[in-house]
PDB file of C-alpha atoms in Angstrom:
ATOM      1  CA  ASP A   1     -12.884 -11.102  -1.701  1.00  0.00           C
ATOM      2  CA  GLN A   2      -9.704 -10.630  -0.393  1.00  0.00           C
ATOM      3  CA  GLN A   3      -7.172 -11.550  -2.989  1.00  0.00           C
ATOM      4  CA  VAL A   4      -4.099 -11.229  -0.711  1.00  0.00           C
ATOM      5  CA  LYS A   5      -4.214 -12.314   2.820  1.00  0.00           C
ATOM      6  CA  GLN A   6      -1.367 -12.070   5.461  1.00  0.00           C
ATOM      7  CA  ASN A   7      -2.412 -14.783   8.087  1.00  0.00           C
ATOM      8  CA  SER A   8      -0.268 -14.043  10.853  1.00  0.00           C
ATOM      9  CA  PRO A   9      -1.462 -10.874  12.380  1.00  0.00           C
ATOM     10  CA  SER A  10       1.912 -10.705  14.283  1.00  0.00           C
ATOM     11  CA  LEU A  11       5.286 -11.958  14.922  1.00  0.00           C
ATOM     12  CA  SER A  12       7.833 -11.864  17.451  1.00  0.00           C
ATOM     13  CA  VAL A  13      11.795 -12.344  16.500  1.00  0.00           C
ATOM     14  CA  GLN A  14      14.777 -12.155  18.618  1.00  0.00           C
ATOM     15  CA  GLU A  15      17.521  -9.619  17.318  1.00  0.00           C
ATOM     16  CA  GLY A  16      19.844 -10.937  14.867  1.00  0.00           C
ATOM     17  CA  ARG A  17      17.449 -14.099  13.934  1.00  0.00           C
ATOM     18  CA  ILE A  18      15.622 -14.545  10.937  1.00  0.00           C
ATOM     19  CA  SER A  19      12.312 -12.939  10.393  1.00  0.00           C
ATOM     20  CA  ILE A  20      10.141 -14.675   7.865  1.00  0.00           C
ATOM     21  CA  LEU A  21       6.840 -12.913   7.059  1.00  0.00           C
ATOM     22  CA  ASN A  22       4.569 -15.024   4.900  1.00  0.00           C
ATOM     23  CA  CYS A  23       1.956 -14.121   2.262  1.00  0.00           C
ATOM     24  CA  ASP A  24      -1.067 -16.300  -0.031  1.00  0.00           C
ATOM     25  CA  TYR A  25      -2.769 -14.803  -2.726  1.00  0.00           C
ATOM     26  CA  THR A  26      -5.887 -16.124  -4.603  1.00  0.00           C
ATOM     27  CA  ASN A  27      -5.533 -14.666  -8.278  1.00  0.00           C
ATOM     28  CA  SER A  28      -3.246 -16.501 -10.644  1.00  0.00           C
ATOM     29  CA  MET A  29      -2.854 -13.227 -12.891  1.00  0.00           C
ATOM     30  CA  PHE A  30      -0.686 -11.152 -10.774  1.00  0.00           C
ATOM     31  CA  ASP A  31       2.379 -10.306 -12.491  1.00  0.00           C
ATOM     32  CA  TYR A  32       4.078  -8.626  -9.604  1.00  0.00           C
ATOM     33  CA  PHE A  33       4.330  -8.839  -6.045  1.00  0.00           C
ATOM     34  CA  LEU A  34       5.480  -5.958  -3.247  1.00  0.00           C
ATOM     35  CA  TRP A  35       6.436  -5.768   0.085  1.00  0.00           C
ATOM     36  CA  TYR A  36       5.936  -2.740   2.146  1.00  0.00           C
ATOM     37  CA  LYS A  37       6.914  -1.635   5.685  1.00  0.00           C
ATOM     38  CA  LYS A  38       4.850   1.045   7.960  1.00  0.00           C
ATOM     39  CA  TYR A  39       5.337   2.841  10.909  1.00  0.00           C
ATOM     40  CA  PRO A  40       2.151   4.140  12.484  1.00  0.00           C
ATOM     41  CA  ALA A  41       0.862   7.792  11.272  1.00  0.00           C
ATOM     42  CA  GLU A  42       3.027   7.463   8.443  1.00  0.00           C
ATOM     43  CA  GLY A  43       3.034   6.165   4.588  1.00  0.00           C
ATOM     44  CA  PRO A  44       4.186   2.506   3.979  1.00  0.00           C
ATOM     45  CA  THR A  45       8.022   2.402   2.420  1.00  0.00           C
ATOM     46  CA  PHE A  46       8.682   0.247  -0.524  1.00  0.00           C
ATOM     47  CA  LEU A  47      11.020  -2.417   0.272  1.00  0.00           C
ATOM     48  CA  ILE A  48      11.373  -5.171  -2.285  1.00  0.00           C
ATOM     49  CA  SER A  49       9.131  -6.670  -5.279  1.00  0.00           C
ATOM     50  CA  ILE A  50       9.503  -9.757  -7.366  1.00  0.00           C
ATOM     51  CA  SER A  51       8.149 -10.574 -10.701  1.00  0.00           C
ATOM     52  CA  SER A  52       6.074 -13.556 -11.244  1.00  0.00           C
ATOM     53  CA  ILE A  53       8.709 -15.151 -13.689  1.00  0.00           C
ATOM     54  CA  LYS A  54      11.241 -14.900 -10.971  1.00  0.00           C
ATOM     55  CA  ASP A  55      11.494 -17.301  -7.567  1.00  0.00           C
ATOM     56  CA  LYS A  56      13.617 -15.123  -5.696  1.00  0.00           C
ATOM     57  CA  ASN A  57      15.077 -11.561  -5.083  1.00  0.00           C
ATOM     58  CA  GLU A  58      17.403 -10.090  -2.783  1.00  0.00           C
ATOM     59  CA  ASP A  59      18.293  -6.988  -1.729  1.00  0.00           C
ATOM     60  CA  GLY A  60      20.557  -6.451   1.312  1.00  0.00           C
ATOM     61  CA  ARG A  61      19.358  -7.951   4.402  1.00  0.00           C
ATOM     62  CA  PHE A  62      15.623  -8.870   2.533  1.00  0.00           C
ATOM     63  CA  THR A  63      15.027 -11.475   0.258  1.00  0.00           C
ATOM     64  CA  VAL A  64      11.469 -12.293  -0.991  1.00  0.00           C
ATOM     65  CA  PHE A  65      10.755 -15.952  -2.084  1.00  0.00           C
ATOM     66  CA  LEU A  66       7.949 -16.597  -4.912  1.00  0.00           C
ATOM     67  CA  ASN A  67       6.219 -20.313  -4.813  1.00  0.00           C
ATOM     68  CA  LYS A  68       3.598 -19.790  -7.988  1.00  0.00           C
ATOM     69  CA  SER A  69       2.261 -23.237  -8.082  1.00  0.00           C
ATOM     70  CA  ALA A  70       1.449 -22.581  -4.094  1.00  0.00           C
ATOM     71  CA  LYS A  71       0.410 -19.230  -4.804  1.00  0.00           C
ATOM     72  CA  HIS A  72       2.315 -18.249  -1.649  1.00  0.00           C
ATOM     73  CA  LEU A  73       5.362 -15.872  -0.969  1.00  0.00           C
ATOM     74  CA  SER A  74       7.425 -14.719   1.767  1.00  0.00           C
ATOM     75  CA  LEU A  75       9.966 -11.886   2.610  1.00  0.00           C
ATOM     76  CA  HIS A  76      12.854 -13.036   5.180  1.00  0.00           C
ATOM     77  CA  ILE A  77      14.743 -10.581   6.819  1.00  0.00           C
ATOM     78  CA  VAL A  78      18.185 -11.512   7.854  1.00  0.00           C
ATOM     79  CA  PRO A  79      19.522 -10.355  10.412  1.00  0.00           C
ATOM     80  CA  SER A  80      16.264  -8.830  12.341  1.00  0.00           C
ATOM     81  CA  GLN A  81      16.963  -5.693  13.874  1.00  0.00           C
ATOM     82  CA  PRO A  82      15.108  -3.592  16.457  1.00  0.00           C
ATOM     83  CA  GLY A  83      14.894  -0.834  13.773  1.00  0.00           C
ATOM     84  CA  ASP A  84      12.539  -3.553  11.481  1.00  0.00           C
ATOM     85  CA  SER A  85       9.684  -3.502  13.964  1.00  0.00           C
ATOM     86  CA  ALA A  86       7.055  -2.271  12.082  1.00  0.00           C
ATOM     87  CA  VAL A  87       3.856  -3.517  10.419  1.00  0.00           C
ATOM     88  CA  TYR A  88       4.813  -5.169   6.933  1.00  0.00           C
ATOM     89  CA  PHE A  89       2.402  -5.625   4.233  1.00  0.00           C
ATOM     90  CA  CYS A  90       2.428  -7.984   1.429  1.00  0.00           C
ATOM     91  CA  ALA A  91       0.996  -6.330  -2.061  1.00  0.00           C
ATOM     92  CA  ALA A  92       0.033  -7.619  -5.510  1.00  0.00           C
ATOM     93  CA  SER A  93      -0.314  -5.940  -8.922  1.00  0.00           C
ATOM     94  CA  GLY A  94      -2.235  -7.458 -12.014  1.00  0.00           C
ATOM     95  CA  ILE A  95      -4.400  -6.622 -14.862  1.00  0.00           C
ATOM     96  CA  GLY A  96      -4.730  -2.905 -15.215  1.00  0.00           C
ATOM     97  CA  ASN A  97      -1.984  -1.672 -12.508  1.00  0.00           C
ATOM     98  CA  LYS A  98      -4.731  -2.378  -9.760  1.00  0.00           C
ATOM     99  CA  LEU A  99      -2.574  -3.203  -6.496  1.00  0.00           C
ATOM    100  CA  VAL A 100      -3.796  -4.546  -3.867  1.00  0.00           C
ATOM    101  CA  PHE A 101      -2.839  -5.166  -0.246  1.00  0.00           C
ATOM    102  CA  GLY A 102      -2.985  -7.887   2.256  1.00  0.00           C
ATOM    103  CA  ALA A 103      -3.905  -6.867   5.889  1.00  0.00           C
ATOM    104  CA  GLY A 104      -0.597  -6.783   7.737  1.00  0.00           C
ATOM    105  CA  THR A 105       1.657  -8.306  10.020  1.00  0.00           C
ATOM    106  CA  ILE A 106       2.980  -6.719  12.916  1.00  0.00           C
ATOM    107  CA  LEU A 107       6.909  -7.883  13.270  1.00  0.00           C
ATOM    108  CA  ARG A 108       8.408  -7.006  16.893  1.00  0.00           C
ATOM    109  CA  VAL A 109      12.570  -7.447  17.049  1.00  0.00           C
ATOM    110  CA  LYS A 110      13.439  -8.268  20.759  1.00  0.00           C
ATOM    111  CA  SER A 111      16.788  -6.875  21.587  1.00  0.00           C
TER     112      SER A 111
ATOM    113  CA  SER B   1      13.825  12.837  -8.206  1.00  0.00           C
ATOM    114  CA  GLN B   2      10.185  12.146  -7.930  1.00  0.00           C
ATOM    115  CA  THR B   3       8.236  12.858  -4.840  1.00  0.00           C
ATOM    116  CA  ILE B   4       4.790  13.038  -4.256  1.00  0.00           C
ATOM    117  CA  HIS B   5       2.957  15.841  -1.937  1.00  0.00           C
ATOM    118  CA  GLN B   6      -0.539  14.622   0.041  1.00  0.00           C
ATOM    119  CA  TRP B   7      -2.350  17.238   2.518  1.00  0.00           C
ATOM    120  CA  PRO B   8      -3.643  17.881   5.044  1.00  0.00           C
ATOM    121  CA  ALA B   9      -1.631  15.541   7.016  1.00  0.00           C
ATOM    122  CA  THR B  10      -4.482  15.953   9.635  1.00  0.00           C
ATOM    123  CA  LEU B  11      -8.172  17.048   9.672  1.00  0.00           C
ATOM    124  CA  VAL B  12     -11.107  17.017  11.917  1.00  0.00           C
ATOM    125  CA  GLN B  13     -14.534  17.387  10.027  1.00  0.00           C
ATOM    126  CA  PRO B  14     -18.130  17.331  11.067  1.00  0.00           C
ATOM    127  CA  VAL B  15     -20.754  14.514  10.025  1.00  0.00           C
ATOM    128  CA  GLY B  16     -22.478  15.609   6.681  1.00  0.00           C
ATOM    129  CA  SER B  17     -20.026  18.198   5.745  1.00  0.00           C
ATOM    130  CA  PRO B  18     -17.557  17.574   2.262  1.00  0.00           C
ATOM    131  CA  LEU B  19     -14.271  16.368   1.972  1.00  0.00           C
ATOM    132  CA  SER B  20     -11.474  17.299  -0.281  1.00  0.00           C
ATOM    133  CA  LEU B  21      -8.048  15.299  -0.144  1.00  0.00           C
ATOM    134  CA  GLU B  22      -5.222  16.741  -2.461  1.00  0.00           C
ATOM    135  CA  CYS B  23      -2.346  14.516  -3.608  1.00  0.00           C
ATOM    136  CA  THR B  24       0.307  15.629  -6.708  1.00  0.00           C
ATOM    137  CA  VAL B  25       3.101  13.918  -7.836  1.00  0.00           C
ATOM    138  CA  GLU B  26       6.183  15.815  -8.989  1.00  0.00           C
ATOM    139  CA  GLY B  27       8.969  14.477 -11.143  1.00  0.00           C
ATOM    140  CA  THR B  28       7.383  11.829 -13.308  1.00  0.00           C
ATOM    141  CA  SER B  29       4.736  11.742 -16.291  1.00  0.00           C
ATOM    142  CA  ASN B  30       1.435   9.691 -16.809  1.00  0.00           C
ATOM    143  CA  PRO B  31       1.785   7.973 -13.378  1.00  0.00           C
ATOM    144  CA  ASN B  32      -0.643   5.110 -12.055  1.00  0.00           C
ATOM    145  CA  LEU B  33      -2.414   7.008  -9.327  1.00  0.00           C
ATOM    146  CA  TYR B  34      -4.172   5.193  -6.273  1.00  0.00           C
ATOM    147  CA  TRP B  35      -6.507   6.015  -2.920  1.00  0.00           C
ATOM    148  CA  TYR B  36      -6.465   3.767   0.102  1.00  0.00           C
ATOM    149  CA  ARG B  37      -7.813   3.840   3.180  1.00  0.00           C
ATOM    150  CA  GLN B  38      -6.028   2.472   6.163  1.00  0.00           C
ATOM    151  CA  ALA B  39      -9.175   1.939   9.339  1.00  0.00           C
ATOM    152  CA  ALA B  40      -7.964   1.677  12.696  1.00  0.00           C
ATOM    153  CA  GLY B  41      -6.069  -1.405  13.184  1.00  0.00           C
ATOM    154  CA  ARG B  42      -6.790  -2.560   9.709  1.00  0.00           C
ATOM    155  CA  GLY B  43      -5.154  -3.536   6.107  1.00  0.00           C
ATOM    156  CA  LEU B  44      -4.570  -0.990   3.401  1.00  0.00           C
ATOM    157  CA  GLN B  45      -7.853  -1.087   1.468  1.00  0.00           C
ATOM    158  CA  LEU B  46      -8.017   0.141  -2.391  1.00  0.00           C
ATOM    159  CA  LEU B  47     -10.636   2.819  -2.919  1.00  0.00           C
ATOM    160  CA  PHE B  48      -9.987   4.063  -6.312  1.00  0.00           C
ATOM    161  CA  TYR B  49      -7.135   3.609  -8.962  1.00  0.00           C
ATOM    162  CA  SER B  50      -6.409   5.637 -12.316  1.00  0.00           C
ATOM    163  CA  VAL B  51      -4.119   5.161 -15.257  1.00  0.00           C
ATOM    164  CA  GLY B  52      -4.694   8.446 -16.725  1.00  0.00           C
ATOM    165  CA  ILE B  53      -6.766  11.433 -16.769  1.00  0.00           C
ATOM    166  CA  GLY B  54     -10.111  11.452 -16.364  1.00  0.00           C
ATOM    167  CA  GLN B  55      -9.952   7.510 -15.733  1.00  0.00           C
ATOM    168  CA  ILE B  56     -10.839   6.537 -12.501  1.00  0.00           C
ATOM    169  CA  SER B  57     -11.362   2.727 -11.363  1.00  0.00           C
ATOM    170  CA  SER B  58     -13.723   2.483  -8.299  1.00  0.00           C
ATOM    171  CA  GLU B  59     -12.970  -0.484  -5.929  1.00  0.00           C
ATOM    172  CA  VAL B  60     -15.434   0.134  -3.395  1.00  0.00           C
ATOM    173  CA  PRO B  61     -19.067   1.383  -3.003  1.00  0.00           C
ATOM    174  CA  GLN B  62     -19.262   4.220  -0.785  1.00  0.00           C
ATOM    175  CA  ASN B  63     -19.268   7.832   0.324  1.00  0.00           C
ATOM    176  CA  LEU B  64     -16.370   8.808  -1.672  1.00  0.00           C
ATOM    177  CA  SER B  65     -15.240   9.602  -5.091  1.00  0.00           C
ATOM    178  CA  ALA B  66     -12.273  10.731  -7.083  1.00  0.00           C
ATOM    179  CA  SER B  67     -11.376  12.777  -9.926  1.00  0.00           C
ATOM    180  CA  ARG B  68      -8.056  13.429 -11.771  1.00  0.00           C
ATOM    181  CA  PRO B  69      -8.158  16.319 -13.453  1.00  0.00           C
ATOM    182  CA  GLN B  70      -4.386  16.789 -14.435  1.00  0.00           C
ATOM    183  CA  ASP B  71      -1.846  13.962 -15.146  1.00  0.00           C
ATOM    184  CA  ARG B  72      -0.326  14.418 -11.676  1.00  0.00           C
ATOM    185  CA  GLN B  73      -3.283  15.158  -9.699  1.00  0.00           C
ATOM    186  CA  PHE B  74      -5.224  13.189  -7.966  1.00  0.00           C
ATOM    187  CA  ILE B  75      -8.369  14.312  -5.385  1.00  0.00           C
ATOM    188  CA  LEU B  76     -10.807  12.220  -2.939  1.00  0.00           C
ATOM    189  CA  SER B  77     -13.695  14.055  -2.289  1.00  0.00           C
ATOM    190  CA  SER B  78     -16.997  13.352  -0.846  1.00  0.00           C
ATOM    191  CA  LYS B  79     -20.254  15.393  -0.464  1.00  0.00           C
ATOM    192  CA  LYS B  80     -21.413  14.281   2.814  1.00  0.00           C
ATOM    193  CA  LEU B  81     -19.053  12.845   5.507  1.00  0.00           C
ATOM    194  CA  LEU B  82     -20.456   9.937   7.857  1.00  0.00           C
ATOM    195  CA  LEU B  83     -18.372   9.133  10.923  1.00  0.00           C
ATOM    196  CA  SER B  84     -17.412   5.769   8.841  1.00  0.00           C
ATOM    197  CA  ASP B  85     -15.277   7.485   6.514  1.00  0.00           C
ATOM    198  CA  SER B  86     -12.726   8.067   9.440  1.00  0.00           C
ATOM    199  CA  GLY B  87      -9.722   6.652   8.537  1.00  0.00           C
ATOM    200  CA  PHE B  88      -5.792   7.094   7.645  1.00  0.00           C
ATOM    201  CA  TYR B  89      -6.019   7.832   3.913  1.00  0.00           C
ATOM    202  CA  LEU B  90      -3.149   7.313   1.479  1.00  0.00           C
ATOM    203  CA  CYS B  91      -2.239   8.509  -1.703  1.00  0.00           C
ATOM    204  CA  ALA B  92       0.564   6.285  -3.789  1.00  0.00           C
ATOM    205  CA  TRP B  93       2.107   6.547  -7.151  1.00  0.00           C
ATOM    206  CA  SER B  94       3.519   3.886  -9.716  1.00  0.00           C
ATOM    207  CA  VAL B  95       4.870   3.894 -13.386  1.00  0.00           C
ATOM    208  CA  HIS B  96       5.928   0.593 -13.244  1.00  0.00           C
ATOM    209  CA  LYS B  97       4.450  -2.745 -11.479  1.00  0.00           C
ATOM    210  CA  ALA B  98       7.472  -3.359  -9.490  1.00  0.00           C
ATOM    211  CA  GLU B  99       7.637  -0.614  -7.523  1.00  0.00           C
ATOM    212  CA  ALA B 100       4.855   1.744  -5.825  1.00  0.00           C
ATOM    213  CA  PHE B 101       5.378   4.891  -3.646  1.00  0.00           C
ATOM    214  CA  PHE B 102       3.266   6.431  -1.084  1.00  0.00           C
ATOM    215  CA  GLY B 103       2.587   9.797   0.851  1.00  0.00           C
ATOM    216  CA  GLN B 104       2.784  10.400   4.066  1.00  0.00           C
ATOM    217  CA  GLY B 105      -1.170  10.460   4.650  1.00  0.00           C
ATOM    218  CA  THR B 106      -4.020  12.191   6.024  1.00  0.00           C
ATOM    219  CA  ARG B 107      -5.506  11.562   8.989  1.00  0.00           C
ATOM    220  CA  LEU B 108      -9.357  11.613   8.913  1.00  0.00           C
ATOM    221  CA  THR B 109     -11.594  12.316  11.911  1.00  0.00           C
ATOM    222  CA  VAL B 110     -15.129  12.699  11.392  1.00  0.00           C
ATOM    223  CA  VAL B 111     -17.330  13.883  14.737  1.00  0.00           C
TER     224      VAL B 111
END
């Protein structure tokens, strides 16, 4: 039962353009959503999060949008840089502090 | 500041041997602690999480177990490793649902 889904295995974007990474969830009891960036053989790095009572949170080049009615969230990276190339994971936290992750999306930013 | 230590970084173990991976957190009290596994090319699978000493929630029935003998120590164990236990194991901690932080991971190869 995959409660957090990232349906796009990969995304390729030109440097300077916007990267949009998508995530869907099924459990309406999730109350926080988090995004992580991961390089091979390293632990994930926390990027940004959003509470379920908000619809937008922004931190520098990163903005997360939440659409509760659609059970959908997205991470926008503007402008995209080659150093942003990595695997991006969406995660959701719910009852009992359980934290579950999606399968990840590989982002490639071309220079 | 808070830090998380996870060791060893790499481990090669024969099938049928025992396993003990340790994770410790510094600079915080009563964290939530998590063990994840990333199989090759896959997402982050939640294995165990703990909201307090001696409180362990198991997510996936398998050949592994977890223990939390102290507030900031989380141990992942197995009595007899299987080939399918190979993967990248990650420990994480959080004190608030809006953030969770990972260790650098342990690459386990069962041969």
